[in-house]
Amino acid sequence: MLIGEKIMKRIAIQGEIGSFHDIASHEYFKGEQVQLICCNTFEDVFESIKKDPTVVGLCAIENTIAGSILHNYDLLRQSGCMVVGEHKLHIEHSICCLPDDDWDDLKEVHSHPVALAQCSNFLSKHPGLKAVQGEDTAGSAAYIYNHQMHGWAAICSHYAADLYGMKVLEDDIHDNKHNFTRFLVVSSVQKADFLRSLETVNKASLVFTLPDQPASLSKVLTILSFYDINLTKIQSLPIIGHEWEYMFYVDLSFENLTRYRQSIDAITPLVRDIKVLGEYQEA
């Protein structure tokens, strides 16, 4: 779709309008025309890209409190998509309700289970509120407003509360104020080169398995160090059906693209099933 001389980007996200995925999408593509494709699950995000290779996906991959979203690593590997960017968003939770409700009226609080967990200290101070898990933070606010659920509250962003006409009772109710979520921007292989420039690439994500040999991981790390490659994250996942065997998802940062690619060539004989999931600019 054309808007003036710009092409509108269609972004598939998990969650509804007003979700943190929505906020992250607009921050990453700031100044660009964006049309969101709201999906119920992360599987649906990757399926949207499969059906239409012009669609770009944005999905959370890790949180500073909750840790890695392991399922999304597998979805990314299986999808054949490429990581073309990343975005880090400060997560700030608010509690809201219908405009004519107040604290004394509330019986339940609804939100995504991760959001509820991130506000556990706040919820412990309100034992009269029953915590109810929902599929989405913004979706909980939307449901309460659309169905006029008096006595219900939602935990979501202040942005989502305003968007759905809810009254914010309190901001910044999350336990840890250093709460950040890292999102990956993913696309089809054929669209990847249009979404990131190799001139600015300084980070890569890859996955591989290791042979069952002594010091196999240590050898890989030694080679990466020799080429001045910084290992920023390593995440192991068990291989289903293969006892005590693991896949390693690795994030690398570097200053020289040539030396990075030389390092990949150097470790390839030492690992199995290596796959570069994406090369992009570090957030």
Short mmCIF file of C-alpha atoms in Angstrom, two decimals:
data_model
loop_
_atom_site.label_atom_id
_atom_site.label_comp_id
_atom_site.label_asym_id
_atom_site.label_seq_id
_atom_site.Cartn_x
_atom_site.Cartn_y
_atom_site.Cartn_z
CA MET A 1 0.00 0.00 0.00
CA LEU A 2 1.40 3.42 -0.98
CA ILE A 3 1.11 6.50 1.21
CA GLY A 4 2.42 9.41 -0.85
CA GLU A 5 5.83 8.17 -1.90
CA LYS A 6 6.29 5.83 1.05
CA ILE A 7 5.29 2.20 1.26
CA MET A 8 3.20 1.36 4.31
CA LYS A 9 4.84 -1.39 6.35
CA ARG A 10 2.54 -4.20 7.45
CA ILE A 11 3.74 -5.48 10.83
CA ALA A 12 2.49 -8.74 12.35
CA ILE A 13 2.47 -8.68 16.17
CA GLN A 14 1.19 -10.90 18.95
CA GLY A 15 -1.50 -9.02 20.85
CA GLU A 16 -3.92 -6.21 20.20
CA ILE A 17 -3.68 -2.50 19.44
CA GLY A 18 -2.20 -0.86 22.53
CA SER A 19 -0.04 -3.85 23.46
CA PHE A 20 3.67 -3.54 24.15
CA HIS A 21 4.28 -5.13 20.74
CA ASP A 22 2.28 -2.25 19.25
CA ILE A 23 4.38 0.32 21.13
CA ALA A 24 7.64 -1.39 20.13
CA SER A 25 6.58 -1.53 16.47
CA HIS A 26 5.87 2.19 16.30
CA GLU A 27 9.07 3.06 18.14
CA TYR A 28 11.23 0.89 15.87
CA PHE A 29 9.56 2.18 12.68
CA LYS A 30 9.26 5.73 14.00
CA GLY A 31 8.25 8.21 11.30
CA GLU A 32 7.05 5.48 8.94
CA GLN A 33 3.54 4.45 7.99
CA VAL A 34 2.66 1.24 9.85
CA GLN A 35 -0.34 -1.08 9.58
CA LEU A 36 -0.54 -3.67 12.34
CA ILE A 37 -1.68 -7.25 11.81
CA CYS A 38 -2.80 -8.35 15.28
CA CYS A 39 -2.29 -12.07 15.93
CA ASN A 40 -3.47 -14.26 18.80
CA THR A 41 -0.24 -16.26 18.98
CA PHE A 42 3.41 -16.03 17.95
CA GLU A 43 2.75 -18.95 15.61
CA ASP A 44 0.29 -16.72 13.80
CA VAL A 45 2.93 -14.00 13.46
CA PHE A 46 5.27 -16.30 11.54
CA GLU A 47 2.36 -17.76 9.57
CA SER A 48 1.45 -14.22 8.44
CA ILE A 49 4.97 -13.81 7.00
CA LYS A 50 4.76 -17.24 5.35
CA LYS A 51 1.47 -16.34 3.65
CA ASP A 52 2.67 -12.89 2.57
CA PRO A 53 6.47 -12.41 2.33
CA THR A 54 6.03 -8.62 2.31
CA VAL A 55 4.81 -8.73 5.93
CA VAL A 56 7.34 -7.93 8.66
CA GLY A 57 7.07 -9.56 12.08
CA LEU A 58 7.97 -8.26 15.52
CA CYS A 59 8.15 -10.64 18.46
CA ALA A 60 9.45 -10.52 22.02
CA ILE A 61 12.45 -12.76 22.61
CA GLU A 62 13.58 -11.96 26.17
CA ASN A 63 12.78 -9.90 29.24
CA THR A 64 15.19 -8.67 31.92
CA ILE A 65 12.96 -10.18 34.62
CA ALA A 66 11.15 -13.13 33.03
CA GLY A 67 14.13 -14.26 30.95
CA SER A 68 14.12 -15.76 27.46
CA ILE A 69 10.95 -16.72 25.61
CA LEU A 70 12.23 -20.15 24.63
CA HIS A 71 9.30 -21.06 22.40
CA ASN A 72 10.03 -18.11 20.13
CA TYR A 73 13.57 -19.32 19.51
CA ASP A 74 12.18 -22.54 18.06
CA LEU A 75 9.57 -20.70 16.01
CA LEU A 76 12.25 -18.45 14.55
CA ARG A 77 14.51 -21.35 13.63
CA GLN A 78 11.71 -23.37 12.05
CA SER A 79 10.18 -20.45 10.17
CA GLY A 80 13.09 -19.76 7.82
CA CYS A 81 12.71 -16.04 8.59
CA MET A 82 15.65 -13.69 9.09
CA VAL A 83 16.26 -11.30 11.98
CA VAL A 84 16.73 -7.83 10.50
CA GLY A 85 16.63 -5.70 13.64
CA GLU A 86 15.99 -5.51 17.36
CA HIS A 87 14.34 -3.08 19.75
CA LYS A 88 14.50 -2.75 23.53
CA LEU A 89 11.42 -1.35 25.25
CA HIS A 90 11.07 -0.17 28.85
CA ILE A 91 8.02 -1.99 30.20
CA GLU A 92 5.85 0.14 32.48
CA HIS A 93 2.62 -1.26 33.89
CA SER A 94 -0.47 0.64 35.05
CA ILE A 95 -3.71 -0.55 36.62
CA CYS A 96 -6.94 0.78 35.12
CA CYS A 97 -10.69 0.28 35.29
CA LEU A 98 -13.92 1.63 33.82
CA PRO A 99 -14.29 5.42 34.23
CA ASP A 100 -17.08 5.17 36.80
CA ASP A 101 -15.39 2.45 38.89
CA ASP A 102 -12.88 3.02 41.68
CA TRP A 103 -10.71 1.00 44.06
CA ASP A 104 -13.63 0.03 46.31
CA ASP A 105 -15.54 -1.44 43.36
CA LEU A 106 -12.79 -3.77 42.13
CA LYS A 107 -12.93 -7.53 42.62
CA GLU A 108 -10.69 -8.87 39.82
CA VAL A 109 -7.60 -7.76 37.90
CA HIS A 110 -6.94 -9.20 34.43
CA SER A 111 -3.74 -9.26 32.38
CA HIS A 112 -1.17 -11.43 30.63
CA PRO A 113 0.41 -13.87 33.13
CA VAL A 114 3.87 -12.31 32.67
CA ALA A 115 2.49 -8.85 33.49
CA LEU A 116 0.74 -10.22 36.58
CA ALA A 117 4.00 -11.83 37.70
CA GLN A 118 5.89 -8.58 37.15
CA CYS A 119 3.43 -6.79 39.47
CA SER A 120 3.33 -9.45 42.21
CA ASN A 121 4.45 -7.09 45.00
CA PHE A 122 1.75 -4.59 44.07
CA LEU A 123 -0.90 -7.33 43.93
CA SER A 124 0.15 -8.67 47.34
CA LYS A 125 -0.80 -5.29 48.81
CA HIS A 126 -4.31 -5.71 47.37
CA PRO A 127 -5.35 -9.19 48.56
CA GLY A 128 -8.97 -8.46 47.74
CA LEU A 129 -8.16 -8.42 44.02
CA LYS A 130 -8.35 -11.79 42.31
CA ALA A 131 -5.66 -12.06 39.64
CA VAL A 132 -7.01 -13.55 36.40
CA GLN A 133 -4.77 -14.49 33.49
CA GLY A 134 -5.61 -13.23 30.00
CA GLU A 135 -4.02 -13.48 26.57
CA ASP A 136 -2.89 -9.88 26.36
CA THR A 137 -2.38 -6.75 28.46
CA ALA A 138 -4.14 -4.36 26.08
CA GLY A 139 -6.70 -7.03 25.22
CA SER A 140 -7.72 -7.20 28.87
CA ALA A 141 -8.39 -3.45 28.93
CA ALA A 142 -10.28 -3.66 25.63
CA TYR A 143 -12.47 -6.53 26.88
CA ILE A 144 -13.37 -4.72 30.11
CA TYR A 145 -14.34 -1.56 28.26
CA ASN A 146 -16.18 -3.24 25.37
CA HIS A 147 -18.20 -5.46 27.71
CA GLN A 148 -18.53 -2.85 30.46
CA MET A 149 -17.21 -5.25 33.08
CA HIS A 150 -17.73 -3.30 36.29
CA GLY A 151 -15.60 -4.50 39.17
CA TRP A 152 -12.80 -5.61 36.84
CA ALA A 153 -9.42 -3.95 36.44
CA ALA A 154 -6.66 -4.48 33.88
CA ILE A 155 -2.89 -4.25 34.08
CA CYS A 156 -1.53 -2.75 30.87
CA SER A 157 0.38 0.25 29.57
CA HIS A 158 -0.91 3.77 30.23
CA TYR A 159 -1.11 4.10 26.44
CA ALA A 160 -3.51 1.14 26.19
CA ALA A 161 -5.65 2.46 29.05
CA ASP A 162 -6.07 5.81 27.29
CA LEU A 163 -6.69 4.09 23.96
CA TYR A 164 -9.62 2.08 25.33
CA GLY A 165 -11.15 4.83 27.45
CA MET A 166 -10.15 3.37 30.80
CA LYS A 167 -9.35 5.24 33.99
CA VAL A 168 -5.79 4.84 35.27
CA LEU A 169 -5.77 4.27 39.01
CA GLU A 170 -2.00 4.02 39.44
CA ASP A 171 1.08 4.05 37.21
CA ASP A 172 4.42 2.26 37.59
CA ILE A 173 3.06 -0.67 39.57
CA HIS A 174 5.71 -3.12 38.32
CA ASP A 175 8.05 -4.55 40.95
CA ASN A 176 11.32 -3.83 39.13
CA LYS A 177 11.76 -0.44 37.52
CA HIS A 178 14.54 -1.82 35.27
CA ASN A 179 12.09 -3.94 33.32
CA PHE A 180 12.97 -4.15 29.63
CA THR A 181 11.83 -6.46 26.85
CA ARG A 182 13.94 -7.14 23.77
CA PHE A 183 12.02 -7.58 20.53
CA LEU A 184 13.28 -9.06 17.26
CA VAL A 185 12.22 -7.68 13.89
CA VAL A 186 11.92 -10.59 11.45
CA SER A 187 11.15 -10.90 7.76
CA SER A 188 11.23 -13.27 4.83
CA VAL A 189 14.69 -13.88 3.38
CA GLN A 190 13.82 -12.05 0.15
CA LYS A 191 12.78 -8.90 2.05
CA ALA A 192 15.68 -8.84 4.51
CA ASP A 193 18.08 -6.76 2.39
CA PHE A 194 15.44 -4.04 2.02
CA LEU A 195 15.05 -3.71 5.79
CA ARG A 196 18.65 -3.47 6.97
CA SER A 197 21.92 -2.20 5.56
CA LEU A 198 25.07 -4.31 5.72
CA GLU A 199 26.98 -1.07 6.31
CA THR A 200 25.42 -0.76 9.78
CA VAL A 201 25.31 -4.46 10.70
CA ASN A 202 27.16 -5.15 13.97
CA LYS A 203 25.23 -8.02 15.55
CA ALA A 204 24.20 -11.53 14.55
CA SER A 205 22.06 -14.36 15.88
CA LEU A 206 22.84 -17.99 15.09
CA VAL A 207 22.00 -21.50 16.19
CA PHE A 208 24.03 -24.70 16.16
CA THR A 209 24.48 -28.02 17.90
CA LEU A 210 27.74 -29.41 19.27
CA PRO A 211 29.30 -32.87 19.00
CA ASP A 212 29.49 -34.85 22.24
CA GLN A 213 33.19 -34.20 22.69
CA PRO A 214 35.24 -32.70 25.53
CA ALA A 215 35.61 -28.90 25.44
CA SER A 216 33.56 -28.58 22.23
CA LEU A 217 31.92 -25.34 23.39
CA SER A 218 35.17 -23.99 24.78
CA LYS A 219 36.86 -24.41 21.40
CA VAL A 220 34.11 -22.41 19.69
CA LEU A 221 34.35 -19.60 22.24
CA THR A 222 38.13 -19.47 21.88
CA ILE A 223 37.84 -18.96 18.12
CA LEU A 224 35.23 -16.23 18.53
CA SER A 225 37.52 -14.47 20.99
CA PHE A 226 40.43 -14.68 18.55
CA TYR A 227 38.37 -12.83 15.94
CA ASP A 228 37.31 -10.13 18.48
CA ILE A 229 33.71 -11.31 18.50
CA ASN A 230 31.71 -10.47 21.64
CA LEU A 231 29.33 -13.17 22.85
CA THR A 232 26.35 -11.20 24.20
CA LYS A 233 24.00 -14.12 24.82
CA ILE A 234 24.01 -17.91 24.78
CA GLN A 235 20.84 -19.92 25.31
CA SER A 236 20.71 -23.72 25.28
CA LEU A 237 17.57 -25.71 24.49
CA PRO A 238 17.26 -29.50 24.69
CA ILE A 239 16.75 -31.38 21.42
CA ILE A 240 13.52 -33.34 21.81
CA GLY A 241 14.14 -37.07 21.36
CA HIS A 242 17.90 -36.77 21.85
CA GLU A 243 18.78 -37.15 25.51
CA TRP A 244 21.39 -34.69 26.82
CA GLU A 245 21.83 -33.02 23.43
CA TYR A 246 21.24 -29.30 23.06
CA MET A 247 20.84 -26.55 20.54
CA PHE A 248 22.75 -23.36 21.29
CA TYR A 249 21.22 -20.02 20.32
CA VAL A 250 23.94 -17.38 20.30
CA ASP A 251 24.00 -13.60 19.86
CA LEU A 252 27.26 -12.04 18.74
CA SER A 253 28.31 -8.41 18.42
CA PHE A 254 31.28 -7.21 16.39
CA GLU A 255 32.93 -4.14 14.87
CA ASN A 256 34.21 -5.69 11.66
CA LEU A 257 31.80 -7.58 9.38
CA THR A 258 34.62 -9.35 7.53
CA ARG A 259 36.21 -10.70 10.71
CA TYR A 260 32.79 -11.80 11.96
CA ARG A 261 32.20 -13.79 8.78
CA GLN A 262 35.68 -15.26 9.02
CA SER A 263 34.84 -16.39 12.54
CA ILE A 264 31.70 -18.15 11.29
CA ASP A 265 33.77 -19.97 8.65
CA ALA A 266 36.25 -20.93 11.38
CA ILE A 267 33.72 -22.44 13.80
CA THR A 268 31.61 -24.20 11.16
CA PRO A 269 33.81 -27.36 11.08
CA LEU A 270 33.54 -27.62 14.88
CA VAL A 271 29.75 -27.49 15.14
CA ARG A 272 26.73 -29.16 13.56
CA ASP A 273 23.71 -27.73 11.77
CA ILE A 274 24.88 -24.13 12.08
CA LYS A 275 22.37 -21.56 10.83
CA VAL A 276 22.68 -17.78 10.80
CA LEU A 277 19.29 -16.47 11.92
CA GLY A 278 20.07 -12.87 11.06
CA GLU A 279 22.61 -10.05 10.82
CA TYR A 280 21.42 -6.64 11.97
CA GLN A 281 22.20 -3.43 13.84
CA GLU A 282 22.35 -3.67 17.61
CA ALA A 283 19.69 -1.72 19.49
#
